[in-house]
Amino acid sequence: MTPFKALYEYQPPHLAFPLSVTTAVADMEEYIKERDHVLSLLKENLHKAQERMKFFADKNRVDGSLDVGDEVYLKLQPYRQTSIALKRNLKLSAKYYGPFKVVEKIGSVAHNLQLPVESRIHPVFHVSQLKKKLGAPVLPVPEFSLVDQQGQVKVEPASLLGERVTLRNNIPIPRLLIQ
């Protein structure tokens, strides 16, 4: 059902007439010419509006010209991708991760990236989620957190600085000082 029929409960009037209509009534011929003129104005205005919308939509679009072997930064929403950033406040996590190498170009807008094994996300991304690496980064861009299969962060200490044993309820509990 068209929106017109839903609102007015009848079909809209047919606006297209054949161009070679000859009638004996002068008012009818004038009405047909006026209706054709209004239809052409409507089509022209719709076309102008479409061109204007396309112009403003294309202003925000970037050319997705990435080649195999390019390094790109990956834009992710860490509060949706919990396998990437496990922080207390996910809204303040990094927006871009990487750089990662483009392994394969799938179609014109999808790219396969070489992600770390522990990333646990699918490696194919749309070109709108990628930003080409141009030079050395001004700020260090974070890598993916090392996460195991259960979602727990893998922690590897740098060195063991000291150890002691304390008693709690007559049970010896080892304590370690780790850097």
mmCIF file with all atom_site columns, C-alpha atoms in Angstrom:
data_model
loop_
_atom_site.group_PDB
_atom_site.id
_atom_site.type_symbol
_atom_site.label_atom_id
_atom_site.label_alt_id
_atom_site.label_comp_id
_atom_site.label_asym_id
_atom_site.label_entity_id
_atom_site.label_seq_id
_atom_site.pdbx_PDB_ins_code
_atom_site.Cartn_x
_atom_site.Cartn_y
_atom_site.Cartn_z
_atom_site.occupancy
_atom_site.B_iso_or_equiv
_atom_site.pdbx_formal_charge
_atom_site.auth_seq_id
_atom_site.auth_comp_id
_atom_site.auth_asym_id
_atom_site.auth_atom_id
_atom_site.pdbx_PDB_model_num
ATOM 1   C CA . MET A 1 1   ? 0.000   0.000   0.000   1.00 0.00 ? 1   MET A CA 1
ATOM 2   C CA . THR A 1 2   ? 1.328   3.427   -0.878  1.00 0.00 ? 2   THR A CA 1
ATOM 3   C CA . PRO A 1 3   ? 1.491   6.171   1.775   1.00 0.00 ? 3   PRO A CA 1
ATOM 4   C CA . PHE A 1 4   ? -1.074  8.180   -0.245  1.00 0.00 ? 4   PHE A CA 1
ATOM 5   C CA . LYS A 1 5   ? -3.608  5.345   -0.146  1.00 0.00 ? 5   LYS A CA 1
ATOM 6   C CA . ALA A 1 6   ? -2.948  4.750   3.556   1.00 0.00 ? 6   ALA A CA 1
ATOM 7   C CA . LEU A 1 7   ? -3.624  8.412   4.323   1.00 0.00 ? 7   LEU A CA 1
ATOM 8   C CA . TYR A 1 8   ? -6.529  9.165   1.970   1.00 0.00 ? 8   TYR A CA 1
ATOM 9   C CA . GLU A 1 9   ? -7.919  5.609   1.524   1.00 0.00 ? 9   GLU A CA 1
ATOM 10  C CA . TYR A 1 10  ? -8.039  5.801   -2.285  1.00 0.00 ? 10  TYR A CA 1
ATOM 11  C CA . GLN A 1 11  ? -5.547  5.481   -5.116  1.00 0.00 ? 11  GLN A CA 1
ATOM 12  C CA . PRO A 1 12  ? -3.755  8.686   -6.191  1.00 0.00 ? 12  PRO A CA 1
ATOM 13  C CA . PRO A 1 13  ? -4.893  10.250  -9.462  1.00 0.00 ? 13  PRO A CA 1
ATOM 14  C CA . HIS A 1 14  ? -3.070  9.167   -12.576 1.00 0.00 ? 14  HIS A CA 1
ATOM 15  C CA . LEU A 1 15  ? -0.818  12.075  -13.616 1.00 0.00 ? 15  LEU A CA 1
ATOM 16  C CA . ALA A 1 16  ? 0.588   10.804  -16.895 1.00 0.00 ? 16  ALA A CA 1
ATOM 17  C CA . PHE A 1 17  ? -1.397  11.542  -20.037 1.00 0.00 ? 17  PHE A CA 1
ATOM 18  C CA . PRO A 1 18  ? -0.394  10.716  -23.576 1.00 0.00 ? 18  PRO A CA 1
ATOM 19  C CA . LEU A 1 19  ? 1.279   13.637  -25.319 1.00 0.00 ? 19  LEU A CA 1
ATOM 20  C CA . SER A 1 20  ? -0.940  13.437  -28.381 1.00 0.00 ? 20  SER A CA 1
ATOM 21  C CA . VAL A 1 21  ? -4.310  14.021  -26.727 1.00 0.00 ? 21  VAL A CA 1
ATOM 22  C CA . THR A 1 22  ? -6.759  16.007  -28.805 1.00 0.00 ? 22  THR A CA 1
ATOM 23  C CA . THR A 1 23  ? -10.035 17.036  -27.283 1.00 0.00 ? 23  THR A CA 1
ATOM 24  C CA . ALA A 1 24  ? -12.846 19.213  -28.435 1.00 0.00 ? 24  ALA A CA 1
ATOM 25  C CA . VAL A 1 25  ? -12.964 20.947  -25.067 1.00 0.00 ? 25  VAL A CA 1
ATOM 26  C CA . ALA A 1 26  ? -10.435 23.770  -24.854 1.00 0.00 ? 26  ALA A CA 1
ATOM 27  C CA . ASP A 1 27  ? -10.394 23.761  -21.046 1.00 0.00 ? 27  ASP A CA 1
ATOM 28  C CA . MET A 1 28  ? -9.444  20.087  -20.973 1.00 0.00 ? 28  MET A CA 1
ATOM 29  C CA . GLU A 1 29  ? -6.522  20.634  -23.353 1.00 0.00 ? 29  GLU A CA 1
ATOM 30  C CA . GLU A 1 30  ? -5.322  23.572  -21.237 1.00 0.00 ? 30  GLU A CA 1
ATOM 31  C CA . TYR A 1 31  ? -5.654  21.420  -18.101 1.00 0.00 ? 31  TYR A CA 1
ATOM 32  C CA . ILE A 1 32  ? -3.518  18.668  -19.669 1.00 0.00 ? 32  ILE A CA 1
ATOM 33  C CA . LYS A 1 33  ? -0.789  21.160  -20.682 1.00 0.00 ? 33  LYS A CA 1
ATOM 34  C CA . GLU A 1 34  ? -0.799  22.713  -17.212 1.00 0.00 ? 34  GLU A CA 1
ATOM 35  C CA . ARG A 1 35  ? -0.562  19.289  -15.587 1.00 0.00 ? 35  ARG A CA 1
ATOM 36  C CA . ASP A 1 36  ? 2.383   18.325  -17.849 1.00 0.00 ? 36  ASP A CA 1
ATOM 37  C CA . HIS A 1 37  ? 4.115   21.583  -16.914 1.00 0.00 ? 37  HIS A CA 1
ATOM 38  C CA . VAL A 1 38  ? 3.603   20.919  -13.177 1.00 0.00 ? 38  VAL A CA 1
ATOM 39  C CA . LEU A 1 39  ? 4.921   17.362  -13.584 1.00 0.00 ? 39  LEU A CA 1
ATOM 40  C CA . SER A 1 40  ? 8.054   18.596  -15.345 1.00 0.00 ? 40  SER A CA 1
ATOM 41  C CA . LEU A 1 41  ? 8.608   21.167  -12.558 1.00 0.00 ? 41  LEU A CA 1
ATOM 42  C CA . LEU A 1 42  ? 8.190   18.441  -9.932  1.00 0.00 ? 42  LEU A CA 1
ATOM 43  C CA . LYS A 1 43  ? 10.679  16.164  -11.688 1.00 0.00 ? 43  LYS A CA 1
ATOM 44  C CA . GLU A 1 44  ? 13.175  19.015  -12.018 1.00 0.00 ? 44  GLU A CA 1
ATOM 45  C CA . ASN A 1 45  ? 12.866  19.955  -8.342  1.00 0.00 ? 45  ASN A CA 1
ATOM 46  C CA . LEU A 1 46  ? 13.250  16.321  -7.271  1.00 0.00 ? 46  LEU A CA 1
ATOM 47  C CA . HIS A 1 47  ? 16.351  15.997  -9.429  1.00 0.00 ? 47  HIS A CA 1
ATOM 48  C CA . LYS A 1 48  ? 17.846  19.183  -7.924  1.00 0.00 ? 48  LYS A CA 1
ATOM 49  C CA . ALA A 1 49  ? 17.117  17.930  -4.390  1.00 0.00 ? 49  ALA A CA 1
ATOM 50  C CA . GLN A 1 50  ? 18.767  14.569  -5.176  1.00 0.00 ? 50  GLN A CA 1
ATOM 51  C CA . GLU A 1 51  ? 21.843  16.306  -6.576  1.00 0.00 ? 51  GLU A CA 1
ATOM 52  C CA . ARG A 1 52  ? 22.078  18.523  -3.484  1.00 0.00 ? 52  ARG A CA 1
ATOM 53  C CA . MET A 1 53  ? 21.780  15.545  -1.119  1.00 0.00 ? 53  MET A CA 1
ATOM 54  C CA . LYS A 1 54  ? 24.411  13.658  -3.112  1.00 0.00 ? 54  LYS A CA 1
ATOM 55  C CA . PHE A 1 55  ? 26.764  16.671  -3.010  1.00 0.00 ? 55  PHE A CA 1
ATOM 56  C CA . PHE A 1 56  ? 26.608  16.922  0.787   1.00 0.00 ? 56  PHE A CA 1
ATOM 57  C CA . ALA A 1 57  ? 26.822  13.142  1.266   1.00 0.00 ? 57  ALA A CA 1
ATOM 58  C CA . ASP A 1 58  ? 29.887  12.957  -0.991  1.00 0.00 ? 58  ASP A CA 1
ATOM 59  C CA . LYS A 1 59  ? 31.639  15.696  1.023   1.00 0.00 ? 59  LYS A CA 1
ATOM 60  C CA . ASN A 1 60  ? 32.114  13.277  3.934   1.00 0.00 ? 60  ASN A CA 1
ATOM 61  C CA . ARG A 1 61  ? 33.173  10.321  1.811   1.00 0.00 ? 61  ARG A CA 1
ATOM 62  C CA . VAL A 1 62  ? 36.793  9.463   1.253   1.00 0.00 ? 62  VAL A CA 1
ATOM 63  C CA . ASP A 1 63  ? 38.316  7.590   -1.624  1.00 0.00 ? 63  ASP A CA 1
ATOM 64  C CA . GLY A 1 64  ? 38.932  4.008   -0.566  1.00 0.00 ? 64  GLY A CA 1
ATOM 65  C CA . SER A 1 65  ? 42.041  3.447   -2.626  1.00 0.00 ? 65  SER A CA 1
ATOM 66  C CA . LEU A 1 66  ? 43.987  0.886   -0.607  1.00 0.00 ? 66  LEU A CA 1
ATOM 67  C CA . ASP A 1 67  ? 46.316  -1.656  -2.164  1.00 0.00 ? 67  ASP A CA 1
ATOM 68  C CA . VAL A 1 68  ? 47.607  -5.001  -0.951  1.00 0.00 ? 68  VAL A CA 1
ATOM 69  C CA . GLY A 1 69  ? 50.611  -4.398  1.306   1.00 0.00 ? 69  GLY A CA 1
ATOM 70  C CA . ASP A 1 70  ? 49.483  -0.968  2.574   1.00 0.00 ? 70  ASP A CA 1
ATOM 71  C CA . GLU A 1 71  ? 49.482  -0.376  6.303   1.00 0.00 ? 71  GLU A CA 1
ATOM 72  C CA . VAL A 1 72  ? 46.239  0.907   7.780   1.00 0.00 ? 72  VAL A CA 1
ATOM 73  C CA . TYR A 1 73  ? 44.803  1.854   11.148  1.00 0.00 ? 73  TYR A CA 1
ATOM 74  C CA . LEU A 1 74  ? 41.633  0.045   12.147  1.00 0.00 ? 74  LEU A CA 1
ATOM 75  C CA . LYS A 1 75  ? 38.749  2.034   13.634  1.00 0.00 ? 75  LYS A CA 1
ATOM 76  C CA . LEU A 1 76  ? 36.852  -0.003  16.210  1.00 0.00 ? 76  LEU A CA 1
ATOM 77  C CA . GLN A 1 77  ? 34.353  0.721   18.933  1.00 0.00 ? 77  GLN A CA 1
ATOM 78  C CA . PRO A 1 78  ? 36.002  -0.854  21.970  1.00 0.00 ? 78  PRO A CA 1
ATOM 79  C CA . TYR A 1 79  ? 32.817  -0.826  24.040  1.00 0.00 ? 79  TYR A CA 1
ATOM 80  C CA . ARG A 1 80  ? 31.345  -3.219  21.451  1.00 0.00 ? 80  ARG A CA 1
ATOM 81  C CA . GLN A 1 81  ? 34.545  -5.215  20.906  1.00 0.00 ? 81  GLN A CA 1
ATOM 82  C CA . THR A 1 82  ? 35.277  -6.470  24.407  1.00 0.00 ? 82  THR A CA 1
ATOM 83  C CA . SER A 1 83  ? 37.921  -8.843  23.069  1.00 0.00 ? 83  SER A CA 1
ATOM 84  C CA . ILE A 1 84  ? 40.084  -5.861  22.176  1.00 0.00 ? 84  ILE A CA 1
ATOM 85  C CA . ALA A 1 85  ? 40.152  -3.482  25.115  1.00 0.00 ? 85  ALA A CA 1
ATOM 86  C CA . LEU A 1 86  ? 39.367  -4.677  28.605  1.00 0.00 ? 86  LEU A CA 1
ATOM 87  C CA . LYS A 1 87  ? 39.328  -1.448  30.576  1.00 0.00 ? 87  LYS A CA 1
ATOM 88  C CA . ARG A 1 88  ? 37.089  -0.094  33.255  1.00 0.00 ? 88  ARG A CA 1
ATOM 89  C CA . ASN A 1 89  ? 35.825  2.825   31.172  1.00 0.00 ? 89  ASN A CA 1
ATOM 90  C CA . LEU A 1 90  ? 35.516  1.605   27.581  1.00 0.00 ? 90  LEU A CA 1
ATOM 91  C CA . LYS A 1 91  ? 34.306  4.950   26.214  1.00 0.00 ? 91  LYS A CA 1
ATOM 92  C CA . LEU A 1 92  ? 37.773  6.383   26.811  1.00 0.00 ? 92  LEU A CA 1
ATOM 93  C CA . SER A 1 93  ? 39.583  3.565   25.025  1.00 0.00 ? 93  SER A CA 1
ATOM 94  C CA . ALA A 1 94  ? 41.491  4.121   21.821  1.00 0.00 ? 94  ALA A CA 1
ATOM 95  C CA . LYS A 1 95  ? 39.548  4.691   18.626  1.00 0.00 ? 95  LYS A CA 1
ATOM 96  C CA . TYR A 1 96  ? 42.174  3.417   16.182  1.00 0.00 ? 96  TYR A CA 1
ATOM 97  C CA . TYR A 1 97  ? 44.305  0.297   16.486  1.00 0.00 ? 97  TYR A CA 1
ATOM 98  C CA . GLY A 1 98  ? 47.247  -0.796  14.429  1.00 0.00 ? 98  GLY A CA 1
ATOM 99  C CA . PRO A 1 99  ? 48.907  -0.375  12.026  1.00 0.00 ? 99  PRO A CA 1
ATOM 100 C CA . PHE A 1 100 ? 47.953  -3.582  10.251  1.00 0.00 ? 100 PHE A CA 1
ATOM 101 C CA . LYS A 1 101 ? 48.909  -4.791  6.792   1.00 0.00 ? 101 LYS A CA 1
ATOM 102 C CA . VAL A 1 102 ? 46.301  -5.269  4.035   1.00 0.00 ? 102 VAL A CA 1
ATOM 103 C CA . VAL A 1 103 ? 46.595  -8.908  2.955   1.00 0.00 ? 103 VAL A CA 1
ATOM 104 C CA . GLU A 1 104 ? 43.826  -9.101  0.363   1.00 0.00 ? 104 GLU A CA 1
ATOM 105 C CA . LYS A 1 105 ? 41.368  -6.802  -1.390  1.00 0.00 ? 105 LYS A CA 1
ATOM 106 C CA . ILE A 1 106 ? 37.883  -8.334  -1.481  1.00 0.00 ? 106 ILE A CA 1
ATOM 107 C CA . GLY A 1 107 ? 35.744  -6.488  -4.003  1.00 0.00 ? 107 GLY A CA 1
ATOM 108 C CA . SER A 1 108 ? 36.110  -2.730  -4.186  1.00 0.00 ? 108 SER A CA 1
ATOM 109 C CA . VAL A 1 109 ? 35.312  -1.803  -0.568  1.00 0.00 ? 109 VAL A CA 1
ATOM 110 C CA . ALA A 1 110 ? 36.256  -4.782  1.641   1.00 0.00 ? 110 ALA A CA 1
ATOM 111 C CA . HIS A 1 111 ? 39.806  -5.524  2.780   1.00 0.00 ? 111 HIS A CA 1
ATOM 112 C CA . ASN A 1 112 ? 41.324  -8.476  4.609   1.00 0.00 ? 112 ASN A CA 1
ATOM 113 C CA . LEU A 1 113 ? 43.814  -7.417  7.302   1.00 0.00 ? 113 LEU A CA 1
ATOM 114 C CA . GLN A 1 114 ? 46.648  -9.319  8.915   1.00 0.00 ? 114 GLN A CA 1
ATOM 115 C CA . LEU A 1 115 ? 45.524  -9.226  12.568  1.00 0.00 ? 115 LEU A CA 1
ATOM 116 C CA . PRO A 1 116 ? 47.264  -10.868 15.532  1.00 0.00 ? 116 PRO A CA 1
ATOM 117 C CA . VAL A 1 117 ? 46.156  -14.429 16.297  1.00 0.00 ? 117 VAL A CA 1
ATOM 118 C CA . GLU A 1 118 ? 44.788  -13.463 19.715  1.00 0.00 ? 118 GLU A CA 1
ATOM 119 C CA . SER A 1 119 ? 42.497  -10.711 18.368  1.00 0.00 ? 119 SER A CA 1
ATOM 120 C CA . ARG A 1 120 ? 39.382  -12.971 18.098  1.00 0.00 ? 120 ARG A CA 1
ATOM 121 C CA . ILE A 1 121 ? 37.655  -10.742 15.520  1.00 0.00 ? 121 ILE A CA 1
ATOM 122 C CA . HIS A 1 122 ? 36.947  -11.309 11.841  1.00 0.00 ? 122 HIS A CA 1
ATOM 123 C CA . PRO A 1 123 ? 39.775  -9.887  9.683   1.00 0.00 ? 123 PRO A CA 1
ATOM 124 C CA . VAL A 1 124 ? 37.615  -8.446  6.842   1.00 0.00 ? 124 VAL A CA 1
ATOM 125 C CA . PHE A 1 125 ? 36.635  -4.779  7.173   1.00 0.00 ? 125 PHE A CA 1
ATOM 126 C CA . HIS A 1 126 ? 34.871  -2.129  5.095   1.00 0.00 ? 126 HIS A CA 1
ATOM 127 C CA . VAL A 1 127 ? 37.067  0.654   3.746   1.00 0.00 ? 127 VAL A CA 1
ATOM 128 C CA . SER A 1 128 ? 35.184  3.193   5.899   1.00 0.00 ? 128 SER A CA 1
ATOM 129 C CA . GLN A 1 129 ? 36.661  1.506   9.018   1.00 0.00 ? 129 GLN A CA 1
ATOM 130 C CA . LEU A 1 130 ? 40.236  1.870   7.772   1.00 0.00 ? 130 LEU A CA 1
ATOM 131 C CA . LYS A 1 131 ? 42.607  4.829   7.727   1.00 0.00 ? 131 LYS A CA 1
ATOM 132 C CA . LYS A 1 132 ? 45.734  4.679   5.611   1.00 0.00 ? 132 LYS A CA 1
ATOM 133 C CA . LYS A 1 133 ? 49.033  5.055   7.485   1.00 0.00 ? 133 LYS A CA 1
ATOM 134 C CA . LEU A 1 134 ? 50.873  8.038   6.039   1.00 0.00 ? 134 LEU A CA 1
ATOM 135 C CA . GLY A 1 135 ? 53.913  8.518   8.269   1.00 0.00 ? 135 GLY A CA 1
ATOM 136 C CA . ALA A 1 136 ? 55.217  7.918   11.748  1.00 0.00 ? 136 ALA A CA 1
ATOM 137 C CA . PRO A 1 137 ? 52.450  8.189   14.366  1.00 0.00 ? 137 PRO A CA 1
ATOM 138 C CA . VAL A 1 138 ? 52.475  11.288  16.578  1.00 0.00 ? 138 VAL A CA 1
ATOM 139 C CA . LEU A 1 139 ? 51.048  9.360   19.543  1.00 0.00 ? 139 LEU A CA 1
ATOM 140 C CA . PRO A 1 140 ? 51.573  5.655   20.128  1.00 0.00 ? 140 PRO A CA 1
ATOM 141 C CA . VAL A 1 141 ? 48.604  3.693   18.827  1.00 0.00 ? 141 VAL A CA 1
ATOM 142 C CA . PRO A 1 142 ? 47.680  0.770   21.099  1.00 0.00 ? 142 PRO A CA 1
ATOM 143 C CA . GLU A 1 143 ? 47.906  -2.802  19.953  1.00 0.00 ? 143 GLU A CA 1
ATOM 144 C CA . PHE A 1 144 ? 45.275  -5.386  20.810  1.00 0.00 ? 144 PHE A CA 1
ATOM 145 C CA . SER A 1 145 ? 45.263  -6.640  24.395  1.00 0.00 ? 145 SER A CA 1
ATOM 146 C CA . LEU A 1 146 ? 46.532  -10.146 24.833  1.00 0.00 ? 146 LEU A CA 1
ATOM 147 C CA . VAL A 1 147 ? 43.373  -12.062 25.647  1.00 0.00 ? 147 VAL A CA 1
ATOM 148 C CA . ASP A 1 148 ? 42.974  -15.808 26.020  1.00 0.00 ? 148 ASP A CA 1
ATOM 149 C CA . GLN A 1 149 ? 40.004  -17.883 24.792  1.00 0.00 ? 149 GLN A CA 1
ATOM 150 C CA . GLN A 1 150 ? 37.993  -17.237 27.989  1.00 0.00 ? 150 GLN A CA 1
ATOM 151 C CA . GLY A 1 151 ? 38.340  -13.460 27.644  1.00 0.00 ? 151 GLY A CA 1
ATOM 152 C CA . GLN A 1 152 ? 40.891  -13.120 30.469  1.00 0.00 ? 152 GLN A CA 1
ATOM 153 C CA . VAL A 1 153 ? 43.897  -10.850 29.982  1.00 0.00 ? 153 VAL A CA 1
ATOM 154 C CA . LYS A 1 154 ? 47.173  -12.726 29.723  1.00 0.00 ? 154 LYS A CA 1
ATOM 155 C CA . VAL A 1 155 ? 49.652  -11.237 32.169  1.00 0.00 ? 155 VAL A CA 1
ATOM 156 C CA . GLU A 1 156 ? 53.379  -11.868 31.969  1.00 0.00 ? 156 GLU A CA 1
ATOM 157 C CA . PRO A 1 157 ? 55.473  -10.335 34.757  1.00 0.00 ? 157 PRO A CA 1
ATOM 158 C CA . ALA A 1 158 ? 58.758  -8.628  33.927  1.00 0.00 ? 158 ALA A CA 1
ATOM 159 C CA . SER A 1 159 ? 60.620  -10.018 36.940  1.00 0.00 ? 159 SER A CA 1
ATOM 160 C CA . LEU A 1 160 ? 60.169  -11.408 40.468  1.00 0.00 ? 160 LEU A CA 1
ATOM 161 C CA . LEU A 1 161 ? 61.485  -8.882  43.003  1.00 0.00 ? 161 LEU A CA 1
ATOM 162 C CA . GLY A 1 162 ? 60.760  -10.717 46.237  1.00 0.00 ? 162 GLY A CA 1
ATOM 163 C CA . GLU A 1 163 ? 58.689  -13.335 48.005  1.00 0.00 ? 163 GLU A CA 1
ATOM 164 C CA . ARG A 1 164 ? 57.453  -14.127 51.525  1.00 0.00 ? 164 ARG A CA 1
ATOM 165 C CA . VAL A 1 165 ? 55.025  -16.439 53.258  1.00 0.00 ? 165 VAL A CA 1
ATOM 166 C CA . THR A 1 166 ? 52.321  -15.152 55.621  1.00 0.00 ? 166 THR A CA 1
ATOM 167 C CA . LEU A 1 167 ? 49.996  -17.124 57.859  1.00 0.00 ? 167 LEU A CA 1
ATOM 168 C CA . ARG A 1 168 ? 46.257  -16.679 57.730  1.00 0.00 ? 168 ARG A CA 1
ATOM 169 C CA . ASN A 1 169 ? 44.233  -18.995 59.992  1.00 0.00 ? 169 ASN A CA 1
ATOM 170 C CA . ASN A 1 170 ? 47.372  -21.125 60.366  1.00 0.00 ? 170 ASN A CA 1
ATOM 171 C CA . ILE A 1 171 ? 47.500  -21.617 56.574  1.00 0.00 ? 171 ILE A CA 1
ATOM 172 C CA . PRO A 1 172 ? 50.704  -20.482 54.848  1.00 0.00 ? 172 PRO A CA 1
ATOM 173 C CA . ILE A 1 173 ? 49.972  -18.095 51.954  1.00 0.00 ? 173 ILE A CA 1
ATOM 174 C CA . PRO A 1 174 ? 52.801  -17.265 49.576  1.00 0.00 ? 174 PRO A CA 1
ATOM 175 C CA . ARG A 1 175 ? 53.119  -13.589 48.596  1.00 0.00 ? 175 ARG A CA 1
ATOM 176 C CA . LEU A 1 176 ? 55.133  -12.417 45.585  1.00 0.00 ? 176 LEU A CA 1
ATOM 177 C CA . LEU A 1 177 ? 56.419  -8.971  44.701  1.00 0.00 ? 177 LEU A CA 1
ATOM 178 C CA . ILE A 1 178 ? 56.286  -8.698  40.891  1.00 0.00 ? 178 ILE A CA 1
ATOM 179 C CA . GLN A 1 179 ? 57.494  -5.978  38.572  1.00 0.00 ? 179 GLN A CA 1
#
